[in-house]
Coordinates of C-alpha atoms in Angstrom, one line a residue:
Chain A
X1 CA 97.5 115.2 128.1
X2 CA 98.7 112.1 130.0
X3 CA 99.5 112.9 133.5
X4 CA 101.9 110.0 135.5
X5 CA 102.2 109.5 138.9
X6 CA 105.8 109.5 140.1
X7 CA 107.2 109.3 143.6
X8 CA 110.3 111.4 145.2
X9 CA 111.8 110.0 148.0
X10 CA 111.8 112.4 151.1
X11 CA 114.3 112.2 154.1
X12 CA 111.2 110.7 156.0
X13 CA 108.4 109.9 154.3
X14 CA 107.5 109.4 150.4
X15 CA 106.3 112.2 148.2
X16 CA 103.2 111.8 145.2
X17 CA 103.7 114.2 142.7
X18 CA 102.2 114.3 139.0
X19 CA 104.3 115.4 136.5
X20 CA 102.5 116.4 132.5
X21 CA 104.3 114.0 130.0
X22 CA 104.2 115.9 126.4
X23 CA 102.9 114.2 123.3
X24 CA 105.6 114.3 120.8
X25 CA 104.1 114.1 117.2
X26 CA 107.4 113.6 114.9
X27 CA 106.6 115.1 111.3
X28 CA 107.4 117.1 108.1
X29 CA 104.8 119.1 106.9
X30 CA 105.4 117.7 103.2
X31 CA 103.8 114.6 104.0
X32 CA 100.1 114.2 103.8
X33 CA 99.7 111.9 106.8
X34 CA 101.9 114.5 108.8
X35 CA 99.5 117.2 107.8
X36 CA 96.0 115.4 108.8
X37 CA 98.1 114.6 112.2
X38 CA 99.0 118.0 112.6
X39 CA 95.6 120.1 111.6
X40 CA 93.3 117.3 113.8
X41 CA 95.9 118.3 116.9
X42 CA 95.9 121.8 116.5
X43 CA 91.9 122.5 115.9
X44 CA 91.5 120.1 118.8
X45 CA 93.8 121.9 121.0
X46 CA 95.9 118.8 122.1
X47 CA 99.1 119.9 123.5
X48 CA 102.4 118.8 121.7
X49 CA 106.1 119.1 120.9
X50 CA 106.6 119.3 117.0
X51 CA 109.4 117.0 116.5
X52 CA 110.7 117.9 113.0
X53 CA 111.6 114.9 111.0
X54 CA 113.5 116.3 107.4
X55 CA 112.1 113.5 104.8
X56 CA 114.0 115.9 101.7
X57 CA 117.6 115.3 103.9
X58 CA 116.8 111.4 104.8
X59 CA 116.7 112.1 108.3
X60 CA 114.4 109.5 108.8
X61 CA 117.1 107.0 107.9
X62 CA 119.0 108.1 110.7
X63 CA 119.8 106.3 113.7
X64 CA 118.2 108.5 116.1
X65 CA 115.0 108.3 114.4
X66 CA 115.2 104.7 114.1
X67 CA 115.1 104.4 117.5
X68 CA 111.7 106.2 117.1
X69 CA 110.1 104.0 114.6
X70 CA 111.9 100.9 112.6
X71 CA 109.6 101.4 109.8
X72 CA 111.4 104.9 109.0
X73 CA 108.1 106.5 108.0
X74 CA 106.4 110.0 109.2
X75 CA 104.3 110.8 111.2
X76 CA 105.0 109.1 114.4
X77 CA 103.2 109.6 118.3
X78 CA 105.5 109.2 121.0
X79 CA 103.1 108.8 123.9
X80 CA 105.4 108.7 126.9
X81 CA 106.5 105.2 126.4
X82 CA 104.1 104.2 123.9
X83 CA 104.9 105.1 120.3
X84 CA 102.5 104.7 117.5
X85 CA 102.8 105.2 113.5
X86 CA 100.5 105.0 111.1
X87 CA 98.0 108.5 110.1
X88 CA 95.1 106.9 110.8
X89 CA 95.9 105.2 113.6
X90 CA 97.5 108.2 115.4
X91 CA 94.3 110.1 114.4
X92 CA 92.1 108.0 115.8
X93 CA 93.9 107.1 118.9
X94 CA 94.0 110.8 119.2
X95 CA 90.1 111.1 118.3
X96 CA 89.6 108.5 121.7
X97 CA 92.0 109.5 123.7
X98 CA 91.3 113.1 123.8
X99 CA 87.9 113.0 123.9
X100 CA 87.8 115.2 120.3
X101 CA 83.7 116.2 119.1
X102 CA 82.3 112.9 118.3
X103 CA 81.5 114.3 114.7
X104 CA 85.0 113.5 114.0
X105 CA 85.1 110.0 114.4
X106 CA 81.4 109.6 115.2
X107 CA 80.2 106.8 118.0
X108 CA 77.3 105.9 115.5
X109 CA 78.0 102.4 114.3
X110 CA 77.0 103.1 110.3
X111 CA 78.5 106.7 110.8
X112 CA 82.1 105.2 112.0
X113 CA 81.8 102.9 109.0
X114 CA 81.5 105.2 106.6
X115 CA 84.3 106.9 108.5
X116 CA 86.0 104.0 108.4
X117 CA 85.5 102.8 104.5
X118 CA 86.8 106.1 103.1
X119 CA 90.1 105.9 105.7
X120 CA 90.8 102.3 104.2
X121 CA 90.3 102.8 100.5
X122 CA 92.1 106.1 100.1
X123 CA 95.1 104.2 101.0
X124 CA 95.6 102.6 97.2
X125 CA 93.7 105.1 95.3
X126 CA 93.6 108.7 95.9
X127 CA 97.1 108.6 98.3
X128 CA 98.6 106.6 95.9
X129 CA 98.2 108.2 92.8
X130 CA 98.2 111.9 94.2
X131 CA 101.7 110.8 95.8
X132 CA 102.8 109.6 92.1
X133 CA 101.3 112.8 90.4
X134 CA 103.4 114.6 93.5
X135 CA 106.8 112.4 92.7
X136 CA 106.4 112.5 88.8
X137 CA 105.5 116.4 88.6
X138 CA 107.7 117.7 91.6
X139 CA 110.6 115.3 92.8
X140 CA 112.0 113.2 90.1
X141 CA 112.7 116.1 87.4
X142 CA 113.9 118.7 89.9
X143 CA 116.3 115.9 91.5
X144 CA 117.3 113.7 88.0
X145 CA 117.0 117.0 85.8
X146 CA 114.7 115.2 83.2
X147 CA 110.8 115.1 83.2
X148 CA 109.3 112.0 83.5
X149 CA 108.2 110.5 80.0
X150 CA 104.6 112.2 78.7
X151 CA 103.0 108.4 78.6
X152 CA 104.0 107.4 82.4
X153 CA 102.8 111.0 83.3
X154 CA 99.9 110.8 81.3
X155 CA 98.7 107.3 82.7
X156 CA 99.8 108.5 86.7
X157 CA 97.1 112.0 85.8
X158 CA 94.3 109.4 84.1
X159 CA 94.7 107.3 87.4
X160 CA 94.2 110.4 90.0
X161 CA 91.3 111.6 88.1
X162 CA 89.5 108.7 88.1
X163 CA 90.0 108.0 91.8
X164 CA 88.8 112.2 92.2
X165 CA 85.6 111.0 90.2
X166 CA 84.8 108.3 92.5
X167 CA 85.4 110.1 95.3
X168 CA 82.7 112.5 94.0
X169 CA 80.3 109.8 92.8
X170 CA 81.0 107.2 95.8
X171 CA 81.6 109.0 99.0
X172 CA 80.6 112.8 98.5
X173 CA 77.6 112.5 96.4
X174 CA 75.6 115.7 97.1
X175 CA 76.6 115.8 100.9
X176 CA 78.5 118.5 102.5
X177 CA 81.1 116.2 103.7
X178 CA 81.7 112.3 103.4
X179 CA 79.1 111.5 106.2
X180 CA 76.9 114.1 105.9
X181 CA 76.4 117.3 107.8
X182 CA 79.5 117.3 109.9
X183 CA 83.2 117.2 109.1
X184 CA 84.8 113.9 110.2
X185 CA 88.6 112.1 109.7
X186 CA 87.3 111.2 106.2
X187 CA 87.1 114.7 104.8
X188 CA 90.8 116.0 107.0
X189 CA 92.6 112.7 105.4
X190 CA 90.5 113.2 101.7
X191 CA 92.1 117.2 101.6
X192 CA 95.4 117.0 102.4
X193 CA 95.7 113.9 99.7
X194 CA 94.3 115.8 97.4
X195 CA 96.5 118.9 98.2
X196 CA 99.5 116.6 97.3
X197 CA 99.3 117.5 93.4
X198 CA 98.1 121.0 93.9
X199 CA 101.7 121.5 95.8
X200 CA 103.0 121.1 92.3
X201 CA 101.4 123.2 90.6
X202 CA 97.9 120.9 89.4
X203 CA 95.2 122.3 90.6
X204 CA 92.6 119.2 90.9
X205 CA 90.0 121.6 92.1
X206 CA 89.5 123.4 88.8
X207 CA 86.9 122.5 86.5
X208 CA 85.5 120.3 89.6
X209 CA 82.6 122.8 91.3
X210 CA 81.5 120.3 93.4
X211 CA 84.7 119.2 94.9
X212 CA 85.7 122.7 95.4
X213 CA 82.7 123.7 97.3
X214 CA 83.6 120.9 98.9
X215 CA 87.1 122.1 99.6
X216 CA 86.2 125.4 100.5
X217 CA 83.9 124.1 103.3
X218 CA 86.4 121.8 104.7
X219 CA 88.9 124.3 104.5
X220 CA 86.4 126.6 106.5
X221 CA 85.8 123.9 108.8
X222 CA 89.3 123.3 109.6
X223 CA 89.7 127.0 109.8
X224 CA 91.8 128.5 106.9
X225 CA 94.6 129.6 109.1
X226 CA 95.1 126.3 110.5
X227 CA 95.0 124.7 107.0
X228 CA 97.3 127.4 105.6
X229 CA 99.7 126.9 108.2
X230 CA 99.8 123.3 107.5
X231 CA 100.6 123.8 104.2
X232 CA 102.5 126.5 103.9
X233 CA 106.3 124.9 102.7
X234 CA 104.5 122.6 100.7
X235 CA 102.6 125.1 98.8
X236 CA 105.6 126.7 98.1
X237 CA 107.1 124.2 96.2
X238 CA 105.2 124.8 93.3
X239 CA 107.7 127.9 92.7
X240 CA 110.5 126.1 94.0
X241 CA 110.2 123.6 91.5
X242 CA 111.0 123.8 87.6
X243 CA 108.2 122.2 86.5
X244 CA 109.9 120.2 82.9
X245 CA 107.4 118.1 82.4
X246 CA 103.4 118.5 81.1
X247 CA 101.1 120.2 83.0
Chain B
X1 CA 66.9 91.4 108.9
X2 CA 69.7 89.5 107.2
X3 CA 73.3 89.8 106.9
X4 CA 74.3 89.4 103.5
X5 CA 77.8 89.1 102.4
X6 CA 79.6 89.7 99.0
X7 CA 82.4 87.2 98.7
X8 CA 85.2 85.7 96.7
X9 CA 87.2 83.3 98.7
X10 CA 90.0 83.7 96.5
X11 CA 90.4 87.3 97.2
X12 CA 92.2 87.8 101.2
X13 CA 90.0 90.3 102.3
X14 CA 87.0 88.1 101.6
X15 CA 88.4 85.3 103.5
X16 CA 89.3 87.6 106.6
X17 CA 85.4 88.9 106.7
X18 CA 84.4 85.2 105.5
X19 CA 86.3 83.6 108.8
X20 CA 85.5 86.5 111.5
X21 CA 81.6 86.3 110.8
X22 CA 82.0 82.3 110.6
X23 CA 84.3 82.0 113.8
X24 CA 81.8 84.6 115.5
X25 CA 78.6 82.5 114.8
X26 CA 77.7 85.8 113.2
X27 CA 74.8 84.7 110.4
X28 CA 74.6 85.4 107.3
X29 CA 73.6 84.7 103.9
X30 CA 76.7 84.2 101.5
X31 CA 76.2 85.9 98.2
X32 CA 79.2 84.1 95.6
X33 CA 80.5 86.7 92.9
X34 CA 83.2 84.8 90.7
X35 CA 85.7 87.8 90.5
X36 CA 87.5 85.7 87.6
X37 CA 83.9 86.3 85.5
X38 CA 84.2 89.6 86.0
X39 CA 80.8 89.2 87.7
X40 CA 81.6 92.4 90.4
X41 CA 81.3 94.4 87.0
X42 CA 77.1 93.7 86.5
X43 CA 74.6 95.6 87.2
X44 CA 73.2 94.0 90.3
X45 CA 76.4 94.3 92.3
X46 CA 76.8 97.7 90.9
X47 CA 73.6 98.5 93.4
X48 CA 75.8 96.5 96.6
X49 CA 79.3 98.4 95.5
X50 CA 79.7 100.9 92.9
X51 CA 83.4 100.4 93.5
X52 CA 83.3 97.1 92.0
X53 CA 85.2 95.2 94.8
X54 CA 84.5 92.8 97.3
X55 CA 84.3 92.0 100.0
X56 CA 80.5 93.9 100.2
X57 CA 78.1 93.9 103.2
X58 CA 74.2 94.6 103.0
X59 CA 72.4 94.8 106.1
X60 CA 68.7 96.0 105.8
X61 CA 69.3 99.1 103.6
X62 CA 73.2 99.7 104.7
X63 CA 75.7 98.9 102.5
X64 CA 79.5 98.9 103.5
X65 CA 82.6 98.1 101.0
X66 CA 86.1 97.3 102.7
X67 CA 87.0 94.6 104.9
X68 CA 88.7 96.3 107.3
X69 CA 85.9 98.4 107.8
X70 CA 83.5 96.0 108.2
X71 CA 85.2 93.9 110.4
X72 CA 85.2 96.8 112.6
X73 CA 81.7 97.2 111.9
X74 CA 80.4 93.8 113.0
X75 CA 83.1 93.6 115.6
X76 CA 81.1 96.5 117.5
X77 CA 77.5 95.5 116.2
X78 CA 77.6 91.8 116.5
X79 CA 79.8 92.1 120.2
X80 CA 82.4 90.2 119.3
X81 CA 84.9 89.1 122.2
X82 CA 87.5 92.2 123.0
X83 CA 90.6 90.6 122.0
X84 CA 89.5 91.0 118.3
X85 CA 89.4 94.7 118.3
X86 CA 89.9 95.8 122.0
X87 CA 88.7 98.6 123.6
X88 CA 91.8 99.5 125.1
X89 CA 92.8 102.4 123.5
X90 CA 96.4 101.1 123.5
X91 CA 95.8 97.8 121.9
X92 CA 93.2 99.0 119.8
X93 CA 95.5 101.7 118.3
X94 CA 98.2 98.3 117.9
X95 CA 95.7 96.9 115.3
X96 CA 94.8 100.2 113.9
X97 CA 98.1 100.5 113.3
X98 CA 98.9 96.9 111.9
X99 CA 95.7 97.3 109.6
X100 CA 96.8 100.6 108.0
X101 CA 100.2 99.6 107.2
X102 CA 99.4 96.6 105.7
X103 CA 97.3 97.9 102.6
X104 CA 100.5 99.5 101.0
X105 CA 103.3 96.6 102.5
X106 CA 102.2 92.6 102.6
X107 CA 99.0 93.0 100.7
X108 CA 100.2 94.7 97.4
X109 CA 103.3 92.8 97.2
X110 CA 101.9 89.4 98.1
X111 CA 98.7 90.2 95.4
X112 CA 102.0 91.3 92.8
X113 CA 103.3 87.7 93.7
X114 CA 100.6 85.6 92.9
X115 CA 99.0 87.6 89.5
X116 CA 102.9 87.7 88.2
X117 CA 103.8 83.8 89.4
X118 CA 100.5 81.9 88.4
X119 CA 97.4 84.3 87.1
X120 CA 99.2 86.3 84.4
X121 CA 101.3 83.9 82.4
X122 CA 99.0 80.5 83.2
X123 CA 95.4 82.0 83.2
X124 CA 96.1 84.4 80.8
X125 CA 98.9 83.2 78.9
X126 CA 100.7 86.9 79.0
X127 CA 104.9 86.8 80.2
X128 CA 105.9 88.2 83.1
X129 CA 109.6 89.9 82.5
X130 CA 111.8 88.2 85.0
X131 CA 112.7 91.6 86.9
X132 CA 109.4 92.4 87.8
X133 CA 108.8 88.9 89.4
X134 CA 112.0 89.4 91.4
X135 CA 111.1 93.2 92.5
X136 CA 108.0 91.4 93.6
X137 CA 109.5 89.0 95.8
X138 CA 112.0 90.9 97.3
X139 CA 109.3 93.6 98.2
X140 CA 107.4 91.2 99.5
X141 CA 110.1 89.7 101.4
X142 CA 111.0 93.4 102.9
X143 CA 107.3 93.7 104.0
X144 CA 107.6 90.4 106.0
X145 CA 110.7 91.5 107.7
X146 CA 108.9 94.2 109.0
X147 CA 106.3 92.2 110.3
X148 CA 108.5 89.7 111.8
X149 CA 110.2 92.9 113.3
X150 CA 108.1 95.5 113.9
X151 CA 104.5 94.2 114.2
X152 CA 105.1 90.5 115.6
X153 CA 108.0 90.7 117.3
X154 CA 108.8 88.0 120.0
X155 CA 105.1 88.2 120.8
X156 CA 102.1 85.1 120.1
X157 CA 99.8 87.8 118.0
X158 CA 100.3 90.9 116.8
X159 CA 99.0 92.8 119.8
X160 CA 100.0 90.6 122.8
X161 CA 98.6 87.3 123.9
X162 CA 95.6 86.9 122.0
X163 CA 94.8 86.8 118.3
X164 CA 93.2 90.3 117.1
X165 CA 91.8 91.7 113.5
X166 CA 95.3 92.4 112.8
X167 CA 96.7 88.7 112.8
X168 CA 93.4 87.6 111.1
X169 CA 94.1 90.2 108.0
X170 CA 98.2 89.5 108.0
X171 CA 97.0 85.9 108.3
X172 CA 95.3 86.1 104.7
X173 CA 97.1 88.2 102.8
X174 CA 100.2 86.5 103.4
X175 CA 98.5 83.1 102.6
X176 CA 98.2 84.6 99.0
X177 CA 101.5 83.8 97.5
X178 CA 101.0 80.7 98.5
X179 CA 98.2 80.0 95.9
X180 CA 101.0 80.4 93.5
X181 CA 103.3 77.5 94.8
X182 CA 105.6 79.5 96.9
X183 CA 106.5 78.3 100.5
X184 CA 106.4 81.6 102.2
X185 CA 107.1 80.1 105.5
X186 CA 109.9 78.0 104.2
X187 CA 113.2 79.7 106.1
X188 CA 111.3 81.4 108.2
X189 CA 110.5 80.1 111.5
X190 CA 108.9 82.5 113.6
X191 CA 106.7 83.1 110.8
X192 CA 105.9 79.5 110.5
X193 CA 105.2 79.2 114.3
X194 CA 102.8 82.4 114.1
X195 CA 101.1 81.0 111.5
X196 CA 100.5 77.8 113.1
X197 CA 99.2 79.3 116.3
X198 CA 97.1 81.9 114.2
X199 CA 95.2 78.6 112.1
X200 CA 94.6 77.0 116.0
X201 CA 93.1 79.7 117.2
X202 CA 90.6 80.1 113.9
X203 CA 90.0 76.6 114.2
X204 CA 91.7 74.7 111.4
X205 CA 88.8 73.6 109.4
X206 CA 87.8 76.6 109.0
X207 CA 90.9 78.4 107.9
X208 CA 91.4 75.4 105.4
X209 CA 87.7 75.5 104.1
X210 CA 88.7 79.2 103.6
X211 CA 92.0 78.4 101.6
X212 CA 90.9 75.8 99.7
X213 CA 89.6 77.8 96.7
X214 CA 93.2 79.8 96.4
X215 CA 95.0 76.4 97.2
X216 CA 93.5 74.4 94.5
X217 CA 94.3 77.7 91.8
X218 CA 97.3 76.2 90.4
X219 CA 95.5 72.8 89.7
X220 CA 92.5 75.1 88.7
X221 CA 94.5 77.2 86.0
X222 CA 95.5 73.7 84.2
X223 CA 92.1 73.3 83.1
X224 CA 90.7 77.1 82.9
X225 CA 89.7 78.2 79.1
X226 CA 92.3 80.3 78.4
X227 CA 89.9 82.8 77.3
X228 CA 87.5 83.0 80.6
X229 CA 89.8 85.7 81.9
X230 CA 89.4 87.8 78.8
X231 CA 87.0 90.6 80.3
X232 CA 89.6 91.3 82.7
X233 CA 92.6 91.1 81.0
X234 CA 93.5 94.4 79.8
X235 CA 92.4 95.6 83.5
X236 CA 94.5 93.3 85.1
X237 CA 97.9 93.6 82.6
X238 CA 97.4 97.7 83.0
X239 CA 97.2 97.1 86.7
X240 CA 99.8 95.1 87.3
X241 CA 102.6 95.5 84.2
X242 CA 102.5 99.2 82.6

């Protein structure tokens, strides 16, 4: 919580006073990004205003969010003046700022790296093509009324499974989480990308005992309310959503 | 124990690691992979990176695969000056911030730009249809708006008044198109004059030495056997075309 120090002007004499500026995180719960934001604030108790940004409406191409962020993206910290996008920045600004449990972004040099490694390749590989698998399964038929042809589906399904196998072979292995004993940034960013697909009704989990223990631990780690709460409306999309093209 | 490094100089985040250790004094022993061989796919550097990438660290028994990452990671073990990735939690979250966005903006499109202008149809004799050269550019000419407007601004560097991670990796990856001829600076002024200050502060021998090899590409592709590039052909064309 950032406190400032402000001054009121008194008949005589000048007044101190602290008044609590609240963090505003500005998301929609669809996202991925929004969701790591979210969960890490909430199980680390840090006080904020959820600013609800409507990404399905195009709110973020407003003008009153683009006096927020340029880049028209979710999520977004608004900091008193200071505003920051970027998921993985926000989280880790959070992580410092906040003095979070240094398992989540660990002060270990090799620790943070590995942190840091899994937070920068995810980007183009399991965000990417979970997002695709997300648009091609979920958005594009129930908003153009077609599904998407069986080979472009085929080839975005091929690319998510091999980025879910070198996620098992490269930074699992036979841990319990991406660094090892503890939950860190890695593992909260990892589930919610792979939640993505499952919000459509693919269940990337099944036939995959490893990466659903591994699931089931994070999930119990984060605390399974928290995590349900954060996905809650997207889940739900997989009734929503007439699902035209192959499962 | 010794420092050893996993790099192509024609890939950008090889030349970001490959100036930071050099501008940092920080030793180590340069271990060439020829990308274009399809080297990064052999056994040995299977051992380094089993994601078959570079850049690659290996210090003692620690290995460590993205650039960003390790730049972080010798930043803090090697003590690097603060402006590179200060401890301010302000700043530091400025070049988080820079170094996150930039994997999906500059660097895909400016990669897209040099594999469909000069790689593709020269090195491996395979036409690039015109509309996805021009969806290239004008993606990459969107991302470079936003960095002019959003990340840069009216300031010297990214973060303020001194040159950080985040200029070093913007620095290389929008170098890249270049390899392929275009004048990405051409019309662009502020861009130009960021640039500019950005090679003074590196030092401009080195920044050059680290260009050279993506410089010289388009003289280099002239005299490449056409079927060198085979192995990573159908790789590559699924990549970047289906």
């Amino acid at each position: 919580m950032r406190i400032r120090r402000g001054r009121i002007p008194s008949s005589s004499s000048w007044t101190h006073f602290t008044a609590k500026m609240p963090l505003e995180l500005y998301l929609d719960l669809h996202s991925q990004p929004c969701r790591s934001v979210f969960i890490f604030a909430k199980i680390n108790k840090i006080p904020f205003e959820f600013k609800s940004v409507d990404l399905s409406t195009g709110e973020q191409y407003g003008d009153e969010f683009g006096k927020v962020s340029i880049i028209r993206k979710v999520p977004v910290l608004k900091d008193g003046d200071f505003i920051l996008t970027e998921s993985i920045a926000i989280l880790q600004y959070l992580a410092a700022n906040h003095h979070t449990p240094d398992h989540w972004y660990p002060a270990d040099l090799q620790k943070r790296a590995r942190v840091d490694e899994f937070l920068s390749w995810q980007h183009t590989n399991i965000r990417t093509h979970g997002s695709k698998v997300f648009w091609f399964r979920g958005v594009i038929p129930a908003v153009t009324g077609a599904p998407v042809p069986k080979e472009k589906m085929d080839a975005a399904v091929e690319d998510l499974n091999v980025s879910l196998k070198t996620f098992e072979e490269k930074f699992l292995q036979s841990r319990p989480f991406i660094i090892g004993e503890k939950i860190s940034l890695a593992d909260l960013v990892a589930i919610v990308e792979m939640m993505q697909p499952v919000g459509t009704g693919l269940d990337v989990f099944q036939d995959r005992p490893a990466l659903n223990a591994w699931r089931d631990r994070v999930k119990k780690e984060i605390g399974v309310e928290v995590f349900d709460e954060a996905h809650k409306s997207f889940i739900h999309l997989s009734e929503c959503v007439s699902l035209e093209s192959n499962p | 124990m010794s420092l050893e490094i996993y790099l192509d100089l024609f890939s950008q985040p090889c030349r970001s690691v490959y100036i930071f250790t050099k501008k940092n004094n920080i030793q180590f022993d340069h271990k060439k992979i020829t990308l274009f061989d399809g080297s990064q796919y052999g056994e040995e550097f299977g051992k380094i990176n089993v994601l078959r990438k570079l850049p690659a660290i290996k210090y003692g028994d620690f290995c460590l695969a993205e650039s960003v990452a390790i730049m972080m990671y010798l930043a803090e073990k090697f003590h690097t000056p603060d402006h590179w990735y200060p401890a301010d939690l302000q700043k530091r979250a400025r070049v988080n911030e820079y170094l996150s966005w930039q994997h999906s903006s500059i660097r895909i499109h400016g990669s897209r730009i040099l594999w469909f202008n000069l790689l593709i149809p020269k090195a491996m004799g395979v036409e690039v249809p015109k509309e996805k050269i021009d969806n290239a550019v004008e993606d990459f000419d969107g991302s470079l708006k936003l960095f002019e407007m959003k990340f840069l601004q009216d300031k010297p560097f990214i973060v303020g008044d001194q040159i950080s991670l985040a200029d070093l990796v913007a620095v290389v990856e929008i170098m890249q198109p270049v390899g392929a001829g275009m004048d990405v600076f051409e019309n662009r002024p502020k861009l130009k004059a960021w640039k500019d200050r950005v090679r003074e502060e590196i030092g401009a021998e080195l920044f050059d030495e680290a260009h050279q090899a993506l410089l010289s590409l388009q003289e280099d592709v002239k005299t490449m056997d056409p079927k060198k590039m085979d192995p990573l052909k159908p790789k590559v064309l699924k990549y970047f075309l289906s």
